[in-house]
Structure formats: structure tokens, C-alpha cells
XYZ file of C-alpha atoms in Angstrom:
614
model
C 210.621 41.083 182.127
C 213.613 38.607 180.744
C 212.717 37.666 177.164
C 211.855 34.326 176.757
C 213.071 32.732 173.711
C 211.407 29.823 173.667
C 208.295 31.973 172.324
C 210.422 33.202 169.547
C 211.660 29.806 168.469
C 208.109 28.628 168.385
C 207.956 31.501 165.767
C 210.860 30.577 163.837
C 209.558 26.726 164.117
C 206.323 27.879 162.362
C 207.960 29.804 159.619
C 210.256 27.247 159.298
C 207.436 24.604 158.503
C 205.855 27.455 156.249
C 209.146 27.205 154.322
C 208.908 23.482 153.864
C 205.219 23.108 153.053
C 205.855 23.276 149.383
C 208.227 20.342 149.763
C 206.294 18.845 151.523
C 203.416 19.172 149.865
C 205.358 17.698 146.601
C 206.453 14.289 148.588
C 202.872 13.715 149.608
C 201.655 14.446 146.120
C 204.556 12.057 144.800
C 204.200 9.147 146.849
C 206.613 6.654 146.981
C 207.394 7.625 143.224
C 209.248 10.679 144.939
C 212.466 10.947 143.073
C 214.304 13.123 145.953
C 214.150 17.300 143.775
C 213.339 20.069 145.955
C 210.127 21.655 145.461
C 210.311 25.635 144.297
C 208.653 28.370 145.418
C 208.540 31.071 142.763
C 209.398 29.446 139.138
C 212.991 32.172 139.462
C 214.444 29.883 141.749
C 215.626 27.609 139.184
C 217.811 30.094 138.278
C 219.154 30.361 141.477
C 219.482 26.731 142.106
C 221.518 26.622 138.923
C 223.943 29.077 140.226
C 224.478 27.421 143.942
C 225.045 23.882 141.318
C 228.080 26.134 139.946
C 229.749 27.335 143.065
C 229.283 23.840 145.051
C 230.939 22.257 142.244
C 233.834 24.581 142.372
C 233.111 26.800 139.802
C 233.980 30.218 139.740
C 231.849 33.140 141.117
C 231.552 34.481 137.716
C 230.359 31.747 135.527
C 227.063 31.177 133.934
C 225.378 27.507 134.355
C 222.861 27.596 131.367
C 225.760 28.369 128.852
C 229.142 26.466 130.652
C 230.768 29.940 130.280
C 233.059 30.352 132.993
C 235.207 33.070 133.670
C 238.891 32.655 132.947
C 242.069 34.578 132.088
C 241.445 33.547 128.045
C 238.002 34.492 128.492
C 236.950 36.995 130.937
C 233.110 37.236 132.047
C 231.430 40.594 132.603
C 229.866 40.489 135.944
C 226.014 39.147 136.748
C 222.999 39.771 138.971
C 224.641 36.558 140.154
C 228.158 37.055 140.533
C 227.142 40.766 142.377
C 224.957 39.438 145.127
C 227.076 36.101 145.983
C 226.199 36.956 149.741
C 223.828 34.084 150.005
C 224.676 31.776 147.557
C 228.387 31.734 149.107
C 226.891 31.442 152.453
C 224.630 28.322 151.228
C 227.674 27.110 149.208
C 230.465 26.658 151.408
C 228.814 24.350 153.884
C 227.137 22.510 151.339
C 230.302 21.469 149.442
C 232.263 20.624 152.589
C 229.646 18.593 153.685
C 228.434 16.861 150.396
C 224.720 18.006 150.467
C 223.731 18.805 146.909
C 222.162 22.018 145.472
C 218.603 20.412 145.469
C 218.654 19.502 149.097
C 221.156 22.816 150.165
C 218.344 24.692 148.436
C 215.509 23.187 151.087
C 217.602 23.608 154.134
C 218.728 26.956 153.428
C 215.154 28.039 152.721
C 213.988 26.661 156.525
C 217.103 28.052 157.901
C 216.482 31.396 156.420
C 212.697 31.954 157.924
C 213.414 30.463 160.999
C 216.509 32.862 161.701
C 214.002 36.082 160.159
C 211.827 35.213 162.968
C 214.327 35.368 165.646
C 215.095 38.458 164.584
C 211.942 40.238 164.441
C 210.729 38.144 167.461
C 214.399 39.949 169.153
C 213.464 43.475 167.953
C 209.495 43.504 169.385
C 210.522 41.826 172.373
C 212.928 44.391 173.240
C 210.501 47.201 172.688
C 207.817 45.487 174.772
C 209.645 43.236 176.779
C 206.836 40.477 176.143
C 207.921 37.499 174.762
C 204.368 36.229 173.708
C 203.364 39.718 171.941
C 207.030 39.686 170.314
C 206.061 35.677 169.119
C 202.804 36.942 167.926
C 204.061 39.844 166.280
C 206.853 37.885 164.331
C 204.263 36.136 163.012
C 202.223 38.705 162.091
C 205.205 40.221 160.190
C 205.864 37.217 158.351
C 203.091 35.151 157.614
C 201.303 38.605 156.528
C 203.757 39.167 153.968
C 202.150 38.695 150.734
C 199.175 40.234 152.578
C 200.599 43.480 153.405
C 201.495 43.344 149.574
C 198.349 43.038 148.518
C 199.175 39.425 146.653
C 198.950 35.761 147.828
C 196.154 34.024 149.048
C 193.909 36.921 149.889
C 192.448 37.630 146.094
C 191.048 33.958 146.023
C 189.966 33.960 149.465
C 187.978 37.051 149.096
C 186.836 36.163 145.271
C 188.019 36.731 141.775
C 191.627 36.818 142.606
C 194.358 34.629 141.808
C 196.816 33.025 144.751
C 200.218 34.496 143.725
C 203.032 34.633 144.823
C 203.405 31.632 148.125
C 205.372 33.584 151.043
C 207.412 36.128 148.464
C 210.174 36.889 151.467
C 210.780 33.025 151.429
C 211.761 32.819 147.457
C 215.447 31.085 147.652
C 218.045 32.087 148.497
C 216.888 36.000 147.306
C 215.661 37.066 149.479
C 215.288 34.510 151.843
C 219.142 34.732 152.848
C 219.248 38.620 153.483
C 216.092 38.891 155.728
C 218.087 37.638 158.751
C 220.406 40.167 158.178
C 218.257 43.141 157.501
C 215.953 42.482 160.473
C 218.562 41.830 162.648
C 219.948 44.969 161.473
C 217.081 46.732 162.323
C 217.485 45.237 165.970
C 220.665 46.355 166.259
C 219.958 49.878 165.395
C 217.396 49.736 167.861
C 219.657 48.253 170.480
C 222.096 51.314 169.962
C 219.351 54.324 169.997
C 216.252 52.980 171.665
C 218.228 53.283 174.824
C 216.857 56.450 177.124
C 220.043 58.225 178.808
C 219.799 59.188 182.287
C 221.820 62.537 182.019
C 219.759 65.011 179.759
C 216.955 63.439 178.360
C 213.838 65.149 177.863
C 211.957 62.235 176.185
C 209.712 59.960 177.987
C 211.057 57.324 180.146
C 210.831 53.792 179.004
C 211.730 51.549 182.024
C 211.108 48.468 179.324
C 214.699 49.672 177.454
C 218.139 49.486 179.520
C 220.402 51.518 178.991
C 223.307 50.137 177.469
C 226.959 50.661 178.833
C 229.084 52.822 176.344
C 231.300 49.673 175.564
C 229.091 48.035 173.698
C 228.224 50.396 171.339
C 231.376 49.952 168.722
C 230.623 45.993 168.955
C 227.127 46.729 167.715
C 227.820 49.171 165.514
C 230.103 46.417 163.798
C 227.441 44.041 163.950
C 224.932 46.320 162.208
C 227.388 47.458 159.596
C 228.141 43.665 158.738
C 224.594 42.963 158.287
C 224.172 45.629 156.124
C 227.295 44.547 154.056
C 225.901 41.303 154.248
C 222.202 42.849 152.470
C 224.494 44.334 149.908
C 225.587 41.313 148.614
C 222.633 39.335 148.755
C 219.515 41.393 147.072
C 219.542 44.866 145.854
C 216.059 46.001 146.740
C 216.564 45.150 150.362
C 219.980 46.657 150.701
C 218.361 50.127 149.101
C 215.633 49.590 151.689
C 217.873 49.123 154.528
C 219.706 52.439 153.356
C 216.243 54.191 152.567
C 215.213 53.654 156.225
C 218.339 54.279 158.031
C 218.088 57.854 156.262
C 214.447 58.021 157.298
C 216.154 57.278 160.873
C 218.607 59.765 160.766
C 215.810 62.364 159.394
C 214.007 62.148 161.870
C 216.214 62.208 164.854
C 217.753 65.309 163.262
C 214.373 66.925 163.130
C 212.826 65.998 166.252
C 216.093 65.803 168.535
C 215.118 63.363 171.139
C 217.362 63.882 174.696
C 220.830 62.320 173.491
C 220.525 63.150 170.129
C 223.907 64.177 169.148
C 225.682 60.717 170.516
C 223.220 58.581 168.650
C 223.644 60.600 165.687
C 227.162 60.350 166.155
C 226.852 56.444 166.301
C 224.916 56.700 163.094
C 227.249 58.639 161.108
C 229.593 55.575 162.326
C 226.989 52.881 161.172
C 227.482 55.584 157.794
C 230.860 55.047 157.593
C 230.704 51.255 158.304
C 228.293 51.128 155.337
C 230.005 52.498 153.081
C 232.611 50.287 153.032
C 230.460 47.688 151.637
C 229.266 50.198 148.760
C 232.376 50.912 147.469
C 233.361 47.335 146.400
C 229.536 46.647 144.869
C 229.800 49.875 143.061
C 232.832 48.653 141.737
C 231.584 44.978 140.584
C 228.675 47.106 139.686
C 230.758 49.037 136.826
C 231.957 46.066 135.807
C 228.414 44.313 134.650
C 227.405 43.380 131.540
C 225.909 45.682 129.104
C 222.755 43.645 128.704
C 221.891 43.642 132.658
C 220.525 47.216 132.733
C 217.840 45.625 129.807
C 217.173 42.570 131.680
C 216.055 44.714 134.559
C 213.881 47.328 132.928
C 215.343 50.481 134.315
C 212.997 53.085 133.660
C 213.549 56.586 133.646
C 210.980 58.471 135.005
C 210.015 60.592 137.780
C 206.434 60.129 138.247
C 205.377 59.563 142.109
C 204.208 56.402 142.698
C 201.892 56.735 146.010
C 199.485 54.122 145.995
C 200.437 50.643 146.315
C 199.510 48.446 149.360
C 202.225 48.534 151.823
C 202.384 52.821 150.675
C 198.501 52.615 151.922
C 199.370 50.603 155.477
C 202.396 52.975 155.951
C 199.754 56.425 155.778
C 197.427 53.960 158.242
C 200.610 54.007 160.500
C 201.406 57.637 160.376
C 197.732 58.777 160.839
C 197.593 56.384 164.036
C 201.026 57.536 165.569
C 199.565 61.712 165.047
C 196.461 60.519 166.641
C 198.410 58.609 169.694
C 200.654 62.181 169.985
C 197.855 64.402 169.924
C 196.203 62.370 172.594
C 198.986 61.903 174.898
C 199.412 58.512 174.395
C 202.809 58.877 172.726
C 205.356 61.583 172.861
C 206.957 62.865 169.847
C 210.320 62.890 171.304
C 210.273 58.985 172.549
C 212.982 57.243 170.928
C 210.250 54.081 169.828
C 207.517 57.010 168.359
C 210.932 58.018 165.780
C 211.178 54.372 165.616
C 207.986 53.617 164.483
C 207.748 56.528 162.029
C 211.379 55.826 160.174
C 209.938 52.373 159.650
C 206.480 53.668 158.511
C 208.208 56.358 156.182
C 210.963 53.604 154.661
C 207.777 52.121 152.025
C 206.805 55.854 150.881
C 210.368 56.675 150.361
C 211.679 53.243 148.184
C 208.351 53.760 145.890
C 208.544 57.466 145.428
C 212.629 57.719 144.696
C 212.340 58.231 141.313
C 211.433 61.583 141.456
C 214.511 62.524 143.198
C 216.779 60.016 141.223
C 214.586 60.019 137.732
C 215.310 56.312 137.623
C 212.862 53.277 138.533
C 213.628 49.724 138.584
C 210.910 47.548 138.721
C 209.193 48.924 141.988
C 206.824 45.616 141.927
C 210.178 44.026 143.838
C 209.544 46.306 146.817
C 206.018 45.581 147.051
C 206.173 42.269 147.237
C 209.804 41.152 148.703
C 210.597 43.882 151.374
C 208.599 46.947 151.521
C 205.378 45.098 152.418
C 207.217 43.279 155.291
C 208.663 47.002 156.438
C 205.233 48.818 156.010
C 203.784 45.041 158.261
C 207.263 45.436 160.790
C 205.911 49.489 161.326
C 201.975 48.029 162.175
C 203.848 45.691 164.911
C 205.990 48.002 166.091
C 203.242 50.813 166.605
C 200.952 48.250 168.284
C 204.016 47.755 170.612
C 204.047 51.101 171.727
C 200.686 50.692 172.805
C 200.649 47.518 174.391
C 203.855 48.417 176.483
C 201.896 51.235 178.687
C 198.354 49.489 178.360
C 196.711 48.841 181.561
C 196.414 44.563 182.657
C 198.621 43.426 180.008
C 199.198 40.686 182.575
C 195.831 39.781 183.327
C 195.260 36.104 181.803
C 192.528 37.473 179.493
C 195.067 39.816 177.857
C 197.684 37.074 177.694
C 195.005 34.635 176.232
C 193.903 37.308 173.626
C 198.142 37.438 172.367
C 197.772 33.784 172.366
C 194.738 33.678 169.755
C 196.384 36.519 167.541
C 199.311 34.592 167.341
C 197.100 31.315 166.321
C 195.792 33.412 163.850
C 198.687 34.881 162.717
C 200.088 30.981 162.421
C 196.688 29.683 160.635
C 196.473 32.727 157.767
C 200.207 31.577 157.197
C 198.709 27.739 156.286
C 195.960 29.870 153.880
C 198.517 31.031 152.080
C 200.124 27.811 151.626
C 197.117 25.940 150.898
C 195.902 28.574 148.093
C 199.892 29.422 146.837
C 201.198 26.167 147.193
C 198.686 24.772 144.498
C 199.897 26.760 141.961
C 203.029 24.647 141.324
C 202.049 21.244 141.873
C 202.299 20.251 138.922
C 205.373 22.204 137.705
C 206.829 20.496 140.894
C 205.899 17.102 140.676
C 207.011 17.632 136.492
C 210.505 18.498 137.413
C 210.241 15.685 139.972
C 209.634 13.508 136.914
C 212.657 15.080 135.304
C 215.183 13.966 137.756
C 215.984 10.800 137.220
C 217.229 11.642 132.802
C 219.218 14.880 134.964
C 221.053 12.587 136.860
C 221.667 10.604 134.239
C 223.443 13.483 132.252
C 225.361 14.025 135.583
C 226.822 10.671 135.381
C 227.627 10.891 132.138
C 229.754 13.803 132.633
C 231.734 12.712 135.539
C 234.982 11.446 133.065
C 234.255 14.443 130.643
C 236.779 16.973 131.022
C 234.558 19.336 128.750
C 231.492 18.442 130.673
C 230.562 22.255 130.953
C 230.403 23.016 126.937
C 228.468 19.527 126.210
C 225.027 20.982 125.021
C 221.457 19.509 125.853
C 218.398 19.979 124.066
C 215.703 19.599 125.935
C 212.262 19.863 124.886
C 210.493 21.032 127.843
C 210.549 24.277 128.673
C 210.493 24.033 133.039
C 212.455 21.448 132.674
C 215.407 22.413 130.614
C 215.078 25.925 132.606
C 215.891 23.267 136.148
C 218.009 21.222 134.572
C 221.855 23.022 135.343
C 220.787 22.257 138.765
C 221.461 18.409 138.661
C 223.839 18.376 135.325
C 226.710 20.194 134.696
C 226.122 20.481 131.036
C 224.481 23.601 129.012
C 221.572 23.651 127.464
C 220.555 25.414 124.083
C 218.178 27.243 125.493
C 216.173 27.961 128.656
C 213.976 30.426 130.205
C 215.825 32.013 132.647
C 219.620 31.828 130.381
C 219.278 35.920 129.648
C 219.669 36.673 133.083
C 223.229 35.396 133.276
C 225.984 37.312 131.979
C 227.478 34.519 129.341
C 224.844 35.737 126.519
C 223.503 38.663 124.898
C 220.481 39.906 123.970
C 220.438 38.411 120.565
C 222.389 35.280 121.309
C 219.612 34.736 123.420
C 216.956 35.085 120.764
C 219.049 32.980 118.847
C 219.207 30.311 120.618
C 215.472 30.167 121.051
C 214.932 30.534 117.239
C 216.941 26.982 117.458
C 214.903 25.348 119.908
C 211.870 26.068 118.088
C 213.207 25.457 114.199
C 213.890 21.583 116.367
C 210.659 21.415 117.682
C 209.364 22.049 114.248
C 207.342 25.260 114.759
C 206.304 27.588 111.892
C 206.288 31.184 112.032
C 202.341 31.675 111.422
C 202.363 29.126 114.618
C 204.678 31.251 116.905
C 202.414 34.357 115.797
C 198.957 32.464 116.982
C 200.641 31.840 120.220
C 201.634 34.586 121.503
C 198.450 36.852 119.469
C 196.177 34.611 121.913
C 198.002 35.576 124.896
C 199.126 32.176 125.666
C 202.679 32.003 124.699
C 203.817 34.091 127.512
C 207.423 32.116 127.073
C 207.872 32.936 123.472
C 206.678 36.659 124.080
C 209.591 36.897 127.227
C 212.075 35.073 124.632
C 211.780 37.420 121.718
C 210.470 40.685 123.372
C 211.894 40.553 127.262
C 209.824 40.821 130.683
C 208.981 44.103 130.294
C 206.087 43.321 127.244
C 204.299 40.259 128.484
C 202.912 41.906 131.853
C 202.826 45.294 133.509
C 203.518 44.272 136.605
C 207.205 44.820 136.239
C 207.374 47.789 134.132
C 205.947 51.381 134.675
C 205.996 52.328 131.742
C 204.771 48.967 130.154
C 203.580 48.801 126.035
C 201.442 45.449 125.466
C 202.933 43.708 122.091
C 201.435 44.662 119.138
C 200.038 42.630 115.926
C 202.302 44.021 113.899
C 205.516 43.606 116.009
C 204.625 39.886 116.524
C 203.736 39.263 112.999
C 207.405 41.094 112.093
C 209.058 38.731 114.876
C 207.461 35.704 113.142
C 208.687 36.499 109.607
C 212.148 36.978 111.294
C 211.823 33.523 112.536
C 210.743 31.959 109.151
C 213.839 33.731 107.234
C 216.174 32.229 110.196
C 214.286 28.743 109.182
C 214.492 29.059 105.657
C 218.762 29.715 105.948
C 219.060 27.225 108.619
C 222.201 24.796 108.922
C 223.109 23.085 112.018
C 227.052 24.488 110.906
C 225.986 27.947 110.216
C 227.915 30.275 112.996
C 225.930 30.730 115.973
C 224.621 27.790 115.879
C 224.725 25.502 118.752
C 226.487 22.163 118.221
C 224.000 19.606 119.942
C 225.255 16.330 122.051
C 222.048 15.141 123.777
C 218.075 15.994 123.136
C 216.224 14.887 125.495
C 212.359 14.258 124.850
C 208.850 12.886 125.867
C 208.709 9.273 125.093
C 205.034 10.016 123.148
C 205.406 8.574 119.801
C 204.078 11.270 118.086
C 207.815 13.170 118.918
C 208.964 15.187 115.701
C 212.151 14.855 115.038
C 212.285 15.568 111.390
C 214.573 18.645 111.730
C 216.939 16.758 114.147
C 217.374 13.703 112.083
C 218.189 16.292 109.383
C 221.437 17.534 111.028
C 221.926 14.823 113.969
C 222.204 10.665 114.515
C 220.631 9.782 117.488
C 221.652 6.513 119.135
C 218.955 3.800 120.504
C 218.083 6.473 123.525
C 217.967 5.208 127.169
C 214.288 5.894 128.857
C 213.850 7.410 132.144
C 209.911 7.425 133.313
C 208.520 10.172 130.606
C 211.805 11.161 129.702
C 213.985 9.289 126.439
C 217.963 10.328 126.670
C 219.187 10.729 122.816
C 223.093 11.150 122.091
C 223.485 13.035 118.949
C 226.441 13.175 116.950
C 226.775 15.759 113.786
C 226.105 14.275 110.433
């Protein structure tokens, strides 16, 4: 049977809309007071956002949004997160500038784009194991819309009681690592398309009439192909460039071990695909060397090598591998069938990303694999071992059997709108807040369209979502934001700095900082003054909850830096706006002290101060 793609756009159509709900959720919410900002997804995008802002404007790959620190010949930056996996902002970038489409809207479209083209290639990779195009539509689906589900996350904890619906559709979170799941799935096609082949001459595996053989020609184009897509993952996310390499090992493993008829050419096409790897390793070990020292803190490398065995997709990889034993041992597979390896190297590529720390003794926040690639792996490896046994099963034809794909891919299509009804709802109102925003943003944009120093003009802004979204309308830095440490252009304690300035303007004491984040509510000050790794163990394995004492130290730090505070002390940022909530009962006591502030301009919620040093 020809695929059909229709099917498999129908797929892509669905994720696609899946991609968009949060946007459009926000414009119904909004109304006709919509002021035209693009919904987020996961509260890091803003981050992101900020960064595709930069390189659409023209600025350079190393530069850092939050602080206007761009790297030059005086000033050299060390290289970030950002400037490393420029993969997919580039590729969002590029079209956006030349065609005028700004990062708010860029970051919607590429979003849609991203899912739709993800589907594809799954829907490409089941349909050419099973030659069905409505159990490769239904499968895609599966893969996708089950995400957070085969992570154990999402909407499923509410549904079921007690839980909390977080995160909305992780693989979706632009552009990482929305932009490099084409690219590893279609990888994962590709590789297929090279070994899932059965040769005539010499193979003792079991026919699959479903697979042609492919002519010998076409295996260096493919090979290409894969080894671009891999590049491509390189440059776009780290976890699912180490996944991609994690299960092309598990492939080779297990061709090596099991030896399927035609081993040694499809081993010699995957030393190839080795080589053609490679190539994109050598250059990101290089930027890699170059990065700043206060990236390895930022990302909570561990060392340890403790196994880590049971997380959810870990638990629906063993369900896998018990099922595949069970098929062999009852005939219904053989071991030395080209899809059974198939099926196992994808089954085996969860176990292996969450357990390499005991080879490696080093463990990066294995939360990343759970929920942004290895749970759409360990989901990819239940599809692709149900399409081993719906390829041989008997009156897969029959219209009852073609109606029951149809309902599982309803299904399939209706648990992805669950998990946008429960996810979505827990950033309305961040949303429709930095909706509310837009208009002052915009404002600063204008402002800086004659300023040739537009990028070291510094904003205080007073709310903390909003100042951490606002690089992605206006080209000016802020003092501080949430999400500034990640960038390269500050360190560690510039960074604590920085927030000890926001709050000395907002007027907080140090006994009020304490209370905060004693009570558990002041997650942002504990990330601020203590990093990720100490408001949460979900990111950190070897996680150590705050203690009274350390917070009651931090807050007599912050009263000392309040007690020898000058607006011209060194380090301390020179202010030229503050913008604030137009709620009379504003303090601006400690501004007035250092700054004038002109009449303001007032936009919705949102007064627009110039300050100018006293």
C-alpha cells in the first residue's frame, strides 16, 4: 500500500492547532482589548523570545538581550546556552527578518510550524513500517499528544485527582525543543529508511514484503540527510542531540549483537552516519570550551553515579521490552527482523539517557529527558511495537479494524485538547498580564529607534513576568529579570546584584525578603539569591531545601547592601526608565532619592517614567 499523506497532514493539522491553542486561548480571553503578544507556553520561553528579538534585529549570535552586552572585538562575550544551540533560533530568524514578521508573531508561527512538521515525520516513519496511512496518522498522534503523558506530567495528575496540570505539550516549548523534533524524528526515519530494508541475497531474517528494498544509490543521499539532521539536533537542544546519539549506539548495539542478514553493510552505513556526526561534534565541542564559567552552575551538573531506573518513560520502556520477549518467544516476532532491533534500540534509548551517569559520573538535570524527549522516545517505541503487530495481524482491512484506527486516533486527538484545557489554564493570567504589558514595550521600542545606545539604556521595571518579557518588544536592558543569569553577559554575583537593586527600589526590607521566601512563597527571590537547584527538586538529584539559617544570612547581606547603598556606587546600574503600576499607593521613596522622574506617559496599567540622575 502507497502511503497516503493526506492522513499524516491531518496529523500535523491537529498538532498544529494544539500548538496554537494557548494563543488562542489568550485572544478569546482578551477580547477586542487584544493588544497583538504571543501567548507562551512554558514561562522559559521569554527567554527565548528575547534572544530571536536580538538576532532579527541584527544583533550578533553572541549577545545577551537582558543586559545589551553584545559581543565585539573591544569586548568579547564568552559563549551561551544561546549562542551554542543557534540551530533554531537562526532558522526562525532569517525568514523573519527578511520578511518583517516580529519576534512575537515569528515565535507563534514557528511553534505551529514545528509540530506540524514533527508529525510528518513520525506519521513518515510508522507508515513505512506498516504501510498504513491511518495507523501511521493515529500513531503520530499518539506519540505526540501523549507526550506529557508518557512523562508522567500534564493534564493527567488533575484528571485523575490531586495533581497539578504541568507542563502544556513540553515537546512544543519554543523554539527548544520545538525546532529540533523535526529533525530528530526525521532522523529516526531516515535511519530506518537505510536499515529496515530486507536484502534479497543472504538474509536470514524474516521477510517483510511491507519494506522495499532500496537501490544502493540512495544510500549516501540518506546518509547525508540523516547526518544533517543530526547536526541540525546539535545545534538546537542538547538533551535531544545526546538522545539521538544514545539511541543510534543502542542501534548499532544491537545489530552488532544480534547480526540480522546484511549486517555488515548496514553497519558499514552506520559507521558512515558516525563519521557524518561527528563532524557536527567537533565544532560544538569547540564553542563548548569556549562557554562561560558560570554556565556549568546555571545548569546544575551533578556528579554522581547513582542509577536512576524509575521514572515514567524508564517504566513504559521495560513495558516495551517485556512485550517484544513475549512476541519472540511466541513466534510472533523474530529476533533477527530488522523492525524487532528497531523497536528495542528505541525502547533501550530512555534506560540508557537516565542511567549514563554511572558510566560518565556526571548528571545534568535528567528531569529534561523526562519531560522533553525521552518520554516521546519511550511513547515512539509503544507505536512502533504496536506496528509490528498490526503489520502481520489478520483483517487489518476489514472496515471494523479500519473504524477501530479511526476512534484511537479520535482519541489520541481529544486527550491532546485535555491537556490543553487543564495546561493551558495555568498561564492565563501570566498571558493576558504580559498582553497588558505591550502597549508601555512598544513604547520603549519607539523611543529607541534614534538612540544609537539604545542597547545600554536601562529599564526598571517593577513586575517581575513582565520585565523578564520585556527584551522581546524593546531593545533596551533591564536591571534585572528572571531569566538574565542564563545569558552569558553576567555572573553569578552581578546577578545577585542586580536583584539586591531591584528590591532596595521597590523598598523591601531584609526581615521582609526572609518571610518570603521562609513561607515558601518567594520562589523568585529564592532562584535570585540561591539558583534553580534550591527552590525545587525536580531539577537537581542531589537537591538541599534552603535552610533558616542560610536565608536569614542572605537577608542580613541584603540589609548591609541597603544600608551602603548609592545609586553611583560601582556596580550599580545607572537607571533611564522605571516603569510601574499606575496604583497610587506606588513607593517610590528610594527612586526619588537618586532619580527625577518626568510627568510619566500611561499605558492601560502601566505608567512610563524617564529618570535622569540627580
Amino acid at each position: 500500500m502507497k502511503l497516503r499523506w493526506r492522513f499524516g497532514i491531518i496529523a500535523g493539522l491537529f498538532l498544529a492547532v494544539f500548538s496554537l491553542y494557548p494563543q488562542l486561548k489568550m485572544v478569546y480571553l482578551r477580547g477586542a482589548e487584544w493588544n497583538g503578544h504571543y501567548a507562551y507556553n512554558d514561562v522559559d520561553e521569554v527567554a527565548y523570545a528575547a534572544y530571536l528579538k536580538a538576532l532579527i534585529d541584527g544583533r550578533p549570535r553572541k549577545n545577551d538581550p537582558y543586559t545589551g552586552r553584545d559581543d565585539t572585538p573591544e569586548s568579547p562575550q564568552p559563549e551561551s546556552l544561546f549562542s551554542i544551540q543557534f540551530a533554531g533560533p537562526y532558522t526562525i530568524a532569517i525568514p523573519a527578518r527578511i520578511l518583517g514578521v516580529p519576534a512575537t508573531w515569528a515565535m507563534t508561527i514557528s511553534g505551529a510550524v514545528a509540530a506540524f512538521l514533527t508529525a510528518l515525520a513520525i506519521f513518515w516513519l510508522i507508515g513505512m513500517l506498516t504501510r498504513d496511512s491511518l495507523f501511521a496518522m493515529a500513531g503520530s498522534l499518539i506519540v505526540l499528544a501523549g507526550g506529557a503523558l508518557f512523562a508522567g506530567e500534564g493534564a493527567i495528575g488533575e484528571v485523575v485527582g490531586g495533581g497539578f496540570s504541568y507542563p502544556y505539550f513540553p515537546g512544543f516549548r519554543r523554539y527548544i525543543p520545538a525546532m529540533a523534533f523535526p529533525a530528530f524524528f526525521a532522523l529516526v526515519a531516515l535511519v530506518w529508511k537505510i536499515v529496515g530494508r530486507v536484502e534479497e541475497e543472504g538474509s536470514k531474517g524474516v521477510r517483510d514484503e511491507s519494506i522495499v528494498s532500496l537501490p544502493h544509490s540512495s544510500t549516501p543521499l540518506l546518509l547525508t540527510l540523516a547526518a544533517i539532521a543530526f547536526g541540525y539536533t546539535v545545534f538546537s537542544y542538547f538533551y535531544v542531540w545526546t538522545t539521538a546519539a544514545a539511541w543510534l549506539g543502542c542501534l548499532g548495539i544491537c545489530w552488532l549483537v544480534v547480526r540480522p542478514g546484511g549486517v555488515w553493510k548496514d553497519i558499514r552505513s552506520l559507521f558512515m552516519l558516525g563519521v557524518g556526526c561527528l563532524l557536527s561534534l567537533a565544532p560544538y565541542a569547540w564553542l563548548l570550551s569556549k562557554r562561560s564559567h558560570t554556565m556549568d552552575d546555571v545548569q546544575m551538573l551533578v556528579r554522581t553515579h547513582a542509577p536512576d531506573l524509575m521514572r515514567v518513560p524508564e517504566l513504559i520502556s521495560y513495558i516495551v521490552l517485556i512485550v517484544i520477549a513475549m512476541g519472540i518467544a511466541m513466534k510472533m516476532f523474530a529476533l533477527r527482523d530488522r523492525a524487532t532491533l528497531f523497536a528495542v534500540s528505541l525502547a533501550l534509548t530512555p534506560i540508557v539517557v537516565f542511567n549514563q551517569q554511572v558510566i560518565t559520573g556526571q548528571s545534568l538535570q535528567p528531569i529534561h529527558y523526562q519531560v522533553f524527549i525521552g518520554n516521546y522516545v519511550a511513547g515512539l517505541a509503544v507505536v512502533f511495537t504496536l506496528g509490528l503487530i498490526w503489520r502481520t495481524a489478520d483483517g487489518r482491512e476489514k472496515l471494523s479494524s479500519r473504524i477501530a484506527l479511526a476512534v484511537v486516533a479520535l482519541v489520541a486527538a481529544g486527550w491532546g485538547f485535555v491537556e490543553c484545557h487543564y495546561t493551558v489554564r495555568v498561564l492565563d493570567d501570566v498571558n493576558v498580564m504580559r498582553d497588558e504589558a505591550l502597549p508601555v514595550a512598544r513604547r520603549l521600542a519607539e523611543l529607541a529607534k534614534n538612540d544609537a545606545d539604545k542597547h545600554h539604556q536601562n529599564v526598571l521595571h517593577l513586575g517581575i513576568a513582565e520585565a523578564d518579557d520585556l527584551p522581546t518588544v524593546a531593545p533596551q536592558a533591564v536591571l534585572w529579570a528572571r531569566h538574565q543569569h542564563v545569558f552569558a553577559g553576567v555572573t553569578w554575583d552581578e546577578n545577585k546584584e542586580r536583584y539586591y537593586q531591584q528590591l532596595y527600589y521597590q523598598g523591601v526590607a531584609g526581615r521582609d525578603l526572609a518571610n518570603g521566601m521562609k513561607s515558601g512563597n518567594d520562589f523568585v527571590s529564592m532562584i535570585a539569591l540561591f539558583g534553580w537547584g534550591r527552590h525545587t527538586d525536580r531539577l537537581n538529584s542531589q537537591y538541599k531545601p534552603l535552610t533558616l539559617g542560610e536565608i536569614d544570612a542572605e537577608a542580613r547581606i541584603y540589609d548591609e547592601y541597603v544600608k551602603n547603598f548609592a545609586a553611583t556606587n560601582p556596580g550599580v546600574v545607572r537607571l533611564n526608565y522605571l516603569i510601574t503600576s499606575n496604583e497610587p499607593q506606588q513607593y517610590f521613596d528610594r527612586i526619588d532619592q537618586w532619580y527625577e522622574r518626568d510627568a510619566g506617559e500611561t499605558f492601560g496599567k502601566y505608567v512610563l517614567y524617564r529618570l535622569r540622575l540627580k
